[in-house]
PDB file of C-alpha atoms in Angstrom:
ATOM      1  CA  MET A   1      89.615  68.854  -2.117  1.00 35.00           C
ATOM      2  CA  MET A   2      88.496  67.172   1.139  1.00 36.00           C
ATOM      3  CA  ALA A   3      84.992  66.635  -0.822  1.00 41.00           C
ATOM      4  CA  ALA A   4      86.580  64.175  -2.973  1.00 41.00           C
ATOM      5  CA  MET A   5      88.702  62.204  -0.876  1.00 36.00           C
ATOM      6  CA  ASN A   6      85.767  61.744   1.526  1.00 46.00           C
ATOM      7  CA  ALA A   7      83.764  60.185  -1.591  1.00 49.00           C
ATOM      8  CA  GLU A   8      86.417  57.668  -2.652  1.00 66.00           C
ATOM      9  CA  ALA A   9      87.065  56.971   1.030  1.00 84.00           C
ATOM     10  CA  VAL A  10      85.983  53.067   1.565  1.00 93.00           C
ATOM     11  CA  ILE A  11      83.010  53.267   3.579  1.00 97.00           C
ATOM     12  CA  ARG A  12      82.574  50.664   5.904  1.00 97.00           C
ATOM     13  CA  ILE A  13      79.205  48.413   7.046  1.00 98.00           C
ATOM     14  CA  LEU A  14      77.660  46.767  10.107  1.00 98.00           C
ATOM     15  CA  VAL A  15      74.855  44.332   9.285  1.00 97.00           C
ATOM     16  CA  VAL A  16      72.691  43.409  11.515  1.00 96.00           C
ATOM     17  CA  ASP A  17      70.045  41.039  10.770  1.00 95.00           C
ATOM     18  CA  ASP A  18      69.055  37.587  12.538  1.00 92.00           C
ATOM     19  CA  HIS A  19      67.993  35.848  10.205  1.00 93.00           C
ATOM     20  CA  THR A  20      72.038  33.700   9.551  1.00 93.00           C
ATOM     21  CA  LEU A  21      71.516  33.205   5.492  1.00 94.00           C
ATOM     22  CA  PHE A  22      70.111  36.826   4.876  1.00 94.00           C
ATOM     23  CA  ARG A  23      73.118  38.059   6.857  1.00 94.00           C
ATOM     24  CA  ARG A  24      75.268  36.420   4.913  1.00 95.00           C
ATOM     25  CA  GLY A  25      73.818  35.873   1.821  1.00 95.00           C
ATOM     26  CA  LEU A  26      73.511  40.443   1.702  1.00 96.00           C
ATOM     27  CA  ILE A  27      77.317  40.276   3.156  1.00 96.00           C
ATOM     28  CA  ALA A  28      78.801  38.400   0.003  1.00 95.00           C
ATOM     29  CA  LEU A  29      77.008  40.979  -2.269  1.00 95.00           C
ATOM     30  CA  LEU A  30      78.192  43.567  -0.873  1.00 95.00           C
ATOM     31  CA  ALA A  31      81.664  42.229  -1.393  1.00 93.00           C
ATOM     32  CA  SER A  32      81.279  42.710  -5.063  1.00 92.00           C
ATOM     33  CA  GLN A  33      80.568  46.693  -4.522  1.00 93.00           C
ATOM     34  CA  PRO A  34      83.603  49.182  -4.838  1.00 90.00           C
ATOM     35  CA  ARG A  35      84.221  51.307  -2.261  1.00 92.00           C
ATOM     36  CA  MET A  36      82.699  49.056   0.366  1.00 96.00           C
ATOM     37  CA  THR A  37      83.670  46.984   2.978  1.00 96.00           C
ATOM     38  CA  VAL A  38      81.868  44.818   5.895  1.00 97.00           C
ATOM     39  CA  ILE A  39      84.049  45.202   8.899  1.00 97.00           C
ATOM     40  CA  GLY A  40      80.745  43.556  11.393  1.00 97.00           C
ATOM     41  CA  GLU A  41      77.775  41.798  11.561  1.00 97.00           C
ATOM     42  CA  ALA A  42      75.852  40.646  14.531  1.00 95.00           C
ATOM     43  CA  GLY A  43      72.640  39.060  14.505  1.00 93.00           C
ATOM     44  CA  ASP A  44      70.478  40.342  17.793  1.00 92.00           C
ATOM     45  CA  ALA A  45      70.151  43.808  19.395  1.00 92.00           C
ATOM     46  CA  THR A  46      72.806  42.946  22.373  1.00 92.00           C
ATOM     47  CA  GLU A  47      75.416  41.870  20.358  1.00 94.00           C
ATOM     48  CA  ALA A  48      75.355  44.903  17.431  1.00 95.00           C
ATOM     49  CA  GLN A  49      75.834  47.717  20.187  1.00 94.00           C
ATOM     50  CA  ARG A  50      78.286  45.605  21.304  1.00 95.00           C
ATOM     51  CA  ARG A  51      79.946  45.189  18.000  1.00 96.00           C
ATOM     52  CA  ALA A  52      78.890  48.461  16.569  1.00 96.00           C
ATOM     53  CA  GLN A  53      80.901  50.619  20.076  1.00 96.00           C
ATOM     54  CA  LYS A  54      84.028  48.262  19.434  1.00 97.00           C
ATOM     55  CA  LEU A  55      84.265  48.616  15.522  1.00 97.00           C
ATOM     56  CA  GLN A  56      82.438  51.821  15.002  1.00 97.00           C
ATOM     57  CA  PRO A  57      81.119  52.057  11.664  1.00 97.00           C
ATOM     58  CA  ASP A  58      80.327  54.380   9.232  1.00 97.00           C
ATOM     59  CA  VAL A  59      77.168  52.730   8.228  1.00 97.00           C
ATOM     60  CA  ILE A  60      74.706  50.576   9.857  1.00 97.00           C
ATOM     61  CA  LEU A  61      72.809  48.064   8.078  1.00 97.00           C
ATOM     62  CA  LEU A  62      69.482  47.488  10.230  1.00 96.00           C
ATOM     63  CA  ASP A  63      66.743  44.491  10.280  1.00 93.00           C
ATOM     64  CA  ASN A  64      63.748  46.345  12.317  1.00 88.00           C
ATOM     65  CA  HIS A  65      62.658  42.474  13.646  1.00 85.00           C
ATOM     66  CA  LEU A  66      65.283  41.605  16.345  1.00 87.00           C
ATOM     67  CA  PRO A  67      65.000  38.578  18.801  1.00 86.00           C
ATOM     68  CA  GLY A  68      63.006  39.698  21.619  1.00 80.00           C
ATOM     69  CA  VAL A  69      63.226  43.921  20.228  1.00 81.00           C
ATOM     70  CA  GLU A  70      62.437  45.579  17.864  1.00 83.00           C
ATOM     71  CA  GLY A  71      64.781  47.371  15.310  1.00 87.00           C
ATOM     72  CA  VAL A  72      63.471  50.717  15.998  1.00 85.00           C
ATOM     73  CA  ASP A  73      64.304  49.854  19.580  1.00 87.00           C
ATOM     74  CA  ALA A  74      67.557  49.442  19.414  1.00 90.00           C
ATOM     75  CA  LEU A  75      68.141  52.836  17.480  1.00 91.00           C
ATOM     76  CA  PRO A  76      69.275  54.554  20.506  1.00 90.00           C
ATOM     77  CA  GLY A  77      71.433  52.246  21.792  1.00 92.00           C
ATOM     78  CA  LEU A  78      72.791  51.998  18.308  1.00 94.00           C
ATOM     79  CA  ARG A  79      73.717  55.412  18.064  1.00 91.00           C
ATOM     80  CA  GLU A  80      75.079  55.964  21.708  1.00 92.00           C
ATOM     81  CA  ALA A  81      77.520  52.992  20.428  1.00 94.00           C
ATOM     82  CA  ALA A  82      78.643  54.718  17.702  1.00 95.00           C
ATOM     83  CA  PRO A  83      77.754  58.048  17.700  1.00 93.00           C
ATOM     84  CA  ASN A  84      79.835  58.988  14.155  1.00 94.00           C
ATOM     85  CA  ALA A  85      76.937  55.807  12.180  1.00 96.00           C
ATOM     86  CA  ARG A  86      74.638  56.480  10.282  1.00 95.00           C
ATOM     87  CA  VAL A  87      71.858  54.273  10.219  1.00 96.00           C
ATOM     88  CA  LEU A  88      70.451  52.278   6.800  1.00 96.00           C
ATOM     89  CA  MET A  89      66.682  50.222   7.649  1.00 95.00           C
ATOM     90  CA  LEU A  90      66.358  47.648   5.620  1.00 94.00           C
ATOM     91  CA  THR A  91      63.569  45.546   6.711  1.00 91.00           C
ATOM     92  CA  VAL A  92      60.267  44.164   4.977  1.00 88.00           C
ATOM     93  CA  SER A  93      57.696  46.303   6.992  1.00 84.00           C
ATOM     94  CA  GLU A  94      55.817  48.772   4.613  1.00 83.00           C
ATOM     95  CA  GLU A  95      53.402  50.398   7.733  1.00 79.00           C
ATOM     96  CA  ALA A  96      53.923  53.575   7.738  1.00 79.00           C
ATOM     97  CA  GLU A  97      54.462  54.048  11.681  1.00 78.00           C
ATOM     98  CA  ASP A  98      57.823  51.957  11.567  1.00 83.00           C
ATOM     99  CA  LEU A  99      58.734  54.187   9.621  1.00 84.00           C
ATOM    100  CA  ALA A 100      57.544  57.658  11.754  1.00 81.00           C
ATOM    101  CA  THR A 101      59.082  55.819  14.421  1.00 83.00           C
ATOM    102  CA  ALA A 102      62.496  54.744  13.073  1.00 86.00           C
ATOM    103  CA  LEU A 103      63.052  58.389  11.811  1.00 82.00           C
ATOM    104  CA  MET A 104      62.465  59.411  14.846  1.00 80.00           C
ATOM    105  CA  ARG A 105      64.633  57.287  16.908  1.00 84.00           C
ATOM    106  CA  GLY A 106      67.364  58.032  14.456  1.00 87.00           C
ATOM    107  CA  ALA A 107      67.496  56.709  11.612  1.00 91.00           C
ATOM    108  CA  SER A 108      68.922  58.032   8.307  1.00 90.00           C
ATOM    109  CA  GLY A 109      67.267  55.671   5.666  1.00 91.00           C
ATOM    110  CA  TYR A 110      64.454  53.109   5.555  1.00 93.00           C
ATOM    111  CA  LEU A 111      64.724  50.204   2.257  1.00 94.00           C
ATOM    112  CA  LEU A 112      62.442  46.994   1.881  1.00 93.00           C
ATOM    113  CA  LYS A 113      64.304  44.121   1.587  1.00 92.00           C
ATOM    114  CA  THR A 114      63.103  43.759  -2.451  1.00 91.00           C
ATOM    115  CA  VAL A 115      65.237  46.511  -3.265  1.00 92.00           C
ATOM    116  CA  ASP A 116      67.814  45.864  -6.292  1.00 93.00           C
ATOM    117  CA  ILE A 117      71.655  45.789  -4.798  1.00 93.00           C
ATOM    118  CA  GLU A 118      72.546  48.105  -7.215  1.00 93.00           C
ATOM    119  CA  VAL A 119      69.871  50.158  -5.429  1.00 94.00           C
ATOM    120  CA  LEU A 120      71.032  49.347  -1.973  1.00 96.00           C
ATOM    121  CA  ALA A 121      74.163  50.411  -2.693  1.00 95.00           C
ATOM    122  CA  GLU A 122      73.842  53.893  -3.542  1.00 95.00           C
ATOM    123  CA  SER A 123      71.810  54.245  -0.661  1.00 95.00           C
ATOM    124  CA  ILE A 124      74.460  52.973   1.560  1.00 96.00           C
ATOM    125  CA  VAL A 125      76.468  56.171  -0.634  1.00 95.00           C
ATOM    126  CA  ARG A 126      73.543  58.733   0.309  1.00 93.00           C
ATOM    127  CA  VAL A 127      73.139  57.635   3.479  1.00 94.00           C
ATOM    128  CA  HIS A 128      77.194  57.933   4.236  1.00 94.00           C
ATOM    129  CA  GLN A 129      77.159  61.298   2.477  1.00 91.00           C
ATOM    130  CA  GLY A 130      73.896  62.910   4.435  1.00 90.00           C
ATOM    131  CA  GLN A 131      71.367  62.291   2.290  1.00 89.00           C
ATOM    132  CA  SER A 132      68.003  60.338   3.392  1.00 86.00           C
ATOM    133  CA  PRO A 133      66.678  57.255   1.138  1.00 90.00           C
ATOM    134  CA  VAL A 134      63.698  55.603   1.325  1.00 88.00           C
ATOM    135  CA  SER A 135      62.009  53.237  -0.452  1.00 87.00           C
ATOM    136  CA  PRO A 136      60.038  53.972  -3.738  1.00 82.00           C
ATOM    137  CA  GLU A 137      57.260  52.078  -2.394  1.00 80.00           C
ATOM    138  CA  MET A 138      57.287  53.702   1.213  1.00 81.00           C
ATOM    139  CA  ALA A 139      57.435  57.118  -0.214  1.00 72.00           C
ATOM    140  CA  GLY A 140      53.691  57.277  -0.350  1.00 73.00           C
ATOM    141  CA  ASN A 141      53.773  57.032   3.632  1.00 75.00           C
ATOM    142  CA  LEU A 142      56.620  59.757   3.846  1.00 71.00           C
ATOM    143  CA  ALA A 143      53.323  61.872   4.266  1.00 70.00           C
ATOM    144  CA  THR A 144      51.952  60.684   7.297  1.00 72.00           C
ATOM    145  CA  ALA A 145      55.267  59.240   8.852  1.00 70.00           C
ATOM    146  CA  TYR A 146      55.680  62.661   9.175  1.00 67.00           C
ATOM    147  CA  GLN A 147      52.309  63.807  10.502  1.00 74.00           C
ATOM    148  CA  THR A 148      52.835  60.892  12.893  1.00 69.00           C
ATOM    149  CA  LEU A 149      55.736  62.733  14.236  1.00 66.00           C
ATOM    150  CA  ARG A 150      54.639  65.857  14.349  1.00 70.00           C
ATOM    151  CA  GLN A 151      51.317  64.620  16.677  1.00 71.00           C
ATOM    152  CA  ARG A 152      53.869  63.279  18.787  1.00 66.00           C
ATOM    153  CA  ALA A 153      55.740  65.735  19.128  1.00 68.00           C
ATOM    154  CA  ALA A 154      53.544  68.118  20.001  1.00 69.00           C
ATOM    155  CA  ALA A 155      52.015  64.889  23.017  1.00 66.00           C
ATOM    156  CA  ALA A 156      55.549  65.553  24.116  1.00 65.00           C
ATOM    157  CA  ALA A 157      55.530  68.781  24.650  1.00 65.00           C
ATOM    158  CA  GLN A 158      51.769  68.647  26.759  1.00 63.00           C
ATOM    159  CA  PRO A 159      52.261  67.498  29.963  1.00 59.00           C
ATOM    160  CA  ALA A 160      52.158  63.602  30.557  1.00 52.00           C
ATOM    161  CA  LEU A 161      48.788  62.697  31.634  1.00 54.00           C
ATOM    162  CA  HIS A 162      49.008  58.914  31.369  1.00 63.00           C
ATOM    163  CA  ASP A 163      50.504  56.302  33.747  1.00 67.00           C
ATOM    164  CA  PRO A 164      53.767  55.530  32.571  1.00 72.00           C
ATOM    165  CA  ILE A 165      52.683  51.671  33.174  1.00 72.00           C
ATOM    166  CA  ASP A 166      50.306  52.377  30.324  1.00 75.00           C
ATOM    167  CA  SER A 167      52.793  52.209  27.461  1.00 80.00           C
ATOM    168  CA  LEU A 168      54.108  48.559  28.056  1.00 80.00           C
ATOM    169  CA  SER A 169      52.978  45.785  26.267  1.00 83.00           C
ATOM    170  CA  PRO A 170      50.938  42.592  27.666  1.00 84.00           C
ATOM    171  CA  ARG A 171      53.500  40.579  27.784  1.00 86.00           C
ATOM    172  CA  GLU A 172      55.843  43.422  29.780  1.00 86.00           C
ATOM    173  CA  LEU A 173      52.860  43.601  31.800  1.00 86.00           C
ATOM    174  CA  GLN A 174      52.857  39.848  32.496  1.00 87.00           C
ATOM    175  CA  ILE A 175      56.875  40.084  32.919  1.00 89.00           C
ATOM    176  CA  LEU A 176      56.693  43.156  35.202  1.00 87.00           C
ATOM    177  CA  ALA A 177      53.926  40.354  37.274  1.00 86.00           C
ATOM    178  CA  GLU A 178      56.211  38.143  37.391  1.00 87.00           C
ATOM    179  CA  ILE A 179      59.324  40.589  38.811  1.00 85.00           C
ATOM    180  CA  ALA A 180      56.430  42.338  41.526  1.00 81.00           C
ATOM    181  CA  HIS A 181      56.670  38.107  42.591  1.00 80.00           C
ATOM    182  CA  GLY A 182      60.346  38.104  43.319  1.00 80.00           C
ATOM    183  CA  ALA A 183      60.056  35.938  40.619  1.00 84.00           C
ATOM    184  CA  SER A 184      63.679  35.864  38.312  1.00 87.00           C
ATOM    185  CA  ASN A 185      64.782  35.891  34.714  1.00 88.00           C
ATOM    186  CA  LYS A 186      65.436  32.124  34.411  1.00 90.00           C
ATOM    187  CA  GLU A 187      61.873  31.467  36.695  1.00 90.00           C
ATOM    188  CA  ILE A 188      60.170  34.048  34.038  1.00 91.00           C
ATOM    189  CA  ALA A 189      61.359  32.232  30.961  1.00 90.00           C
ATOM    190  CA  ARG A 190      61.089  29.135  31.872  1.00 91.00           C
ATOM    191  CA  SER A 191      56.916  29.675  32.629  1.00 88.00           C
ATOM    192  CA  LEU A 192      56.367  31.853  29.336  1.00 87.00           C
ATOM    193  CA  SER A 193      58.625  28.918  27.601  1.00 85.00           C
ATOM    194  CA  ILE A 194      61.183  31.899  25.777  1.00 86.00           C
ATOM    195  CA  ALA A 195      64.713  32.504  26.207  1.00 86.00           C
ATOM    196  CA  GLU A 196      66.003  33.921  29.313  1.00 86.00           C
ATOM    197  CA  ALA A 197      68.032  36.506  27.250  1.00 85.00           C
ATOM    198  CA  THR A 198      64.027  37.615  25.929  1.00 85.00           C
ATOM    199  CA  VAL A 199      63.400  37.649  29.200  1.00 88.00           C
ATOM    200  CA  LYS A 200      66.617  40.053  30.187  1.00 87.00           C
ATOM    201  CA  ILE A 201      65.722  42.788  26.489  1.00 86.00           C
ATOM    202  CA  HIS A 202      61.960  42.818  27.993  1.00 86.00           C
ATOM    203  CA  VAL A 203      63.343  44.242  31.643  1.00 87.00           C
ATOM    204  CA  GLN A 204      65.259  46.714  30.207  1.00 86.00           C
ATOM    205  CA  HIS A 205      62.521  47.905  27.903  1.00 86.00           C
ATOM    206  CA  ILE A 206      60.305  47.716  30.921  1.00 88.00           C
ATOM    207  CA  LEU A 207      62.860  49.844  33.009  1.00 85.00           C
ATOM    208  CA  ARG A 208      63.193  52.348  30.619  1.00 85.00           C
ATOM    209  CA  LYS A 209      59.737  53.219  30.063  1.00 85.00           C
ATOM    210  CA  LEU A 210      59.250  53.694  33.582  1.00 83.00           C
ATOM    211  CA  ASN A 211      62.110  55.507  34.442  1.00 84.00           C
ATOM    212  CA  LEU A 212      63.037  53.269  36.923  1.00 80.00           C
ATOM    213  CA  ALA A 213      66.986  52.455  37.430  1.00 77.00           C
ATOM    214  CA  SER A 214      66.741  48.738  38.475  1.00 77.00           C
ATOM    215  CA  ARG A 215      64.393  45.674  38.965  1.00 76.00           C
ATOM    216  CA  VAL A 216      64.518  45.874  42.224  1.00 74.00           C
ATOM    217  CA  GLN A 217      62.731  49.598  41.588  1.00 78.00           C
ATOM    218  CA  ALA A 218      60.828  47.983  39.058  1.00 80.00           C
ATOM    219  CA  ALA A 219      59.488  44.887  41.676  1.00 77.00           C
ATOM    220  CA  VAL A 220      58.190  47.909  44.256  1.00 74.00           C
ATOM    221  CA  HIS A 221      57.230  50.393  41.440  1.00 74.00           C
ATOM    222  CA  ALA A 222      54.231  46.928  40.266  1.00 75.00           C
ATOM    223  CA  ALA A 223      53.641  46.369  44.020  1.00 70.00           C
ATOM    224  CA  ARG A 224      52.662  50.008  45.237  1.00 65.00           C
ATOM    225  CA  ILE A 225      50.563  50.223  41.990  1.00 63.00           C
ATOM    226  CA  LEU A 226      48.836  46.853  41.906  1.00 57.00           C
ATOM    227  CA  GLY A 227      48.309  47.344  45.990  1.00 49.00           C
ATOM    228  CA  ALA A 228      47.241  50.762  45.696  1.00 40.00           C
ATOM    229  CA  ASP A 229      45.204  51.360  42.845  1.00 40.00           C
ATOM    230  CA  GLY A 230      43.908  47.133  43.149  1.00 37.00           C
ATOM    231  CA  LYS A 231      45.219  47.106  39.100  1.00 45.00           C
ATOM    232  CA  SER A 232      45.732  43.475  37.948  1.00 48.00           C
ATOM    233  CA  VAL A 233      47.763  41.750  35.819  1.00 48.00           C
ATOM    234  CA  PRO A 234      47.549  38.001  35.315  1.00 49.00           C
ATOM    235  CA  ARG A 235      50.548  36.101  35.972  1.00 51.00           C
ATOM    236  CA  ALA A 236      52.888  34.466  33.186  1.00 50.00           C
ATOM    237  CA  THR A 237      51.295  31.501  31.534  1.00 49.00           C
ATOM    238  CA  PRO A 238      52.669  29.489  28.505  1.00 47.00           C
ATOM    239  CA  ALA A 239      49.466  29.864  27.372  1.00 42.00           C
ATOM    240  CA  MET A 240      49.635  33.477  26.139  1.00 46.00           C
ATOM    241  CA  PRO A 241      50.575  34.126  22.421  1.00 45.00           C
ATOM    242  CA  PHE A 242      54.469  35.080  21.552  1.00 46.00           C
ATOM    243  CA  ALA A 243      55.076  38.774  21.138  1.00 47.00           C
ATOM    244  CA  SER A 244      56.863  39.186  17.911  1.00 44.00           C
ATOM    245  CA  GLY A 245      60.662  38.171  17.625  1.00 48.00           C
ATOM    246  CA  GLU A 246      60.249  36.190  20.525  1.00 54.00           C
ATOM    247  CA  LYS A 247      62.054  33.342  20.351  1.00 51.00           C
ATOM    248  CA  GLN A 248      60.370  29.847  22.229  1.00 53.00           C
ATOM    249  CA  ASN A 249      62.407  27.956  24.752  1.00 57.00           C
ATOM    250  CA  ASN A 250      60.752  24.814  24.584  1.00 52.00           C
ATOM    251  CA  PRO A 251      61.931  22.692  27.514  1.00 46.00           C
ATOM    252  CA  PRO A 252      62.876  18.616  27.423  1.00 45.00           C
ATOM    253  CA  ARG A 253      60.129  16.419  26.998  1.00 42.00           C
TER     254      ARG A 253
END
């Protein structure tokens, strides 16, 4: 009896994608599906986490390319904000690495944006029922993805021998150097010609990767490393290539 009731329950969905046209089109398509209702939408990771915490959806459709952050990096925060929600990745990436990372960080399924609406609707139902649908095009990458997961698990079981700072991306290293020199988020954004919100997201990633609680600790940590180990990190320059998903902040001429 309970299983039958759950099978007929309306599935409450949160759609997270930074492309407004695609997001609104997807919402319109889902509105035509029985047993489904879109209760919210978001265009970036911060808004998605806030809405997930407020709305507590059953299923979150998550793009992997959001402004300033990858969707897979947003997964832990979304799962913390809505513990009972199941996350279904909806992305253009066919990389086994992205599939492995998504599964490792708690995604329940992984679909490509080329999927038909009928298959998407069926996959949403399957995810809600506790299954893990994966696009047929990605099926061949599952073995590689699970091998990657096993390798990561084995590496995590070993004592850490590397410097955590080595896990930072070139952009994060650059921003860390700016923090060490006392630059504010606004100043960093201006020198890099990116949005201040993007800088804020990078700073959050730096703190998480270095296991630090504040930007003050990050500044002290960076200054100690740069001074003690002689490591050199270049200061920000607008000429540096933009990281994936970063938004340019064109200053007025």
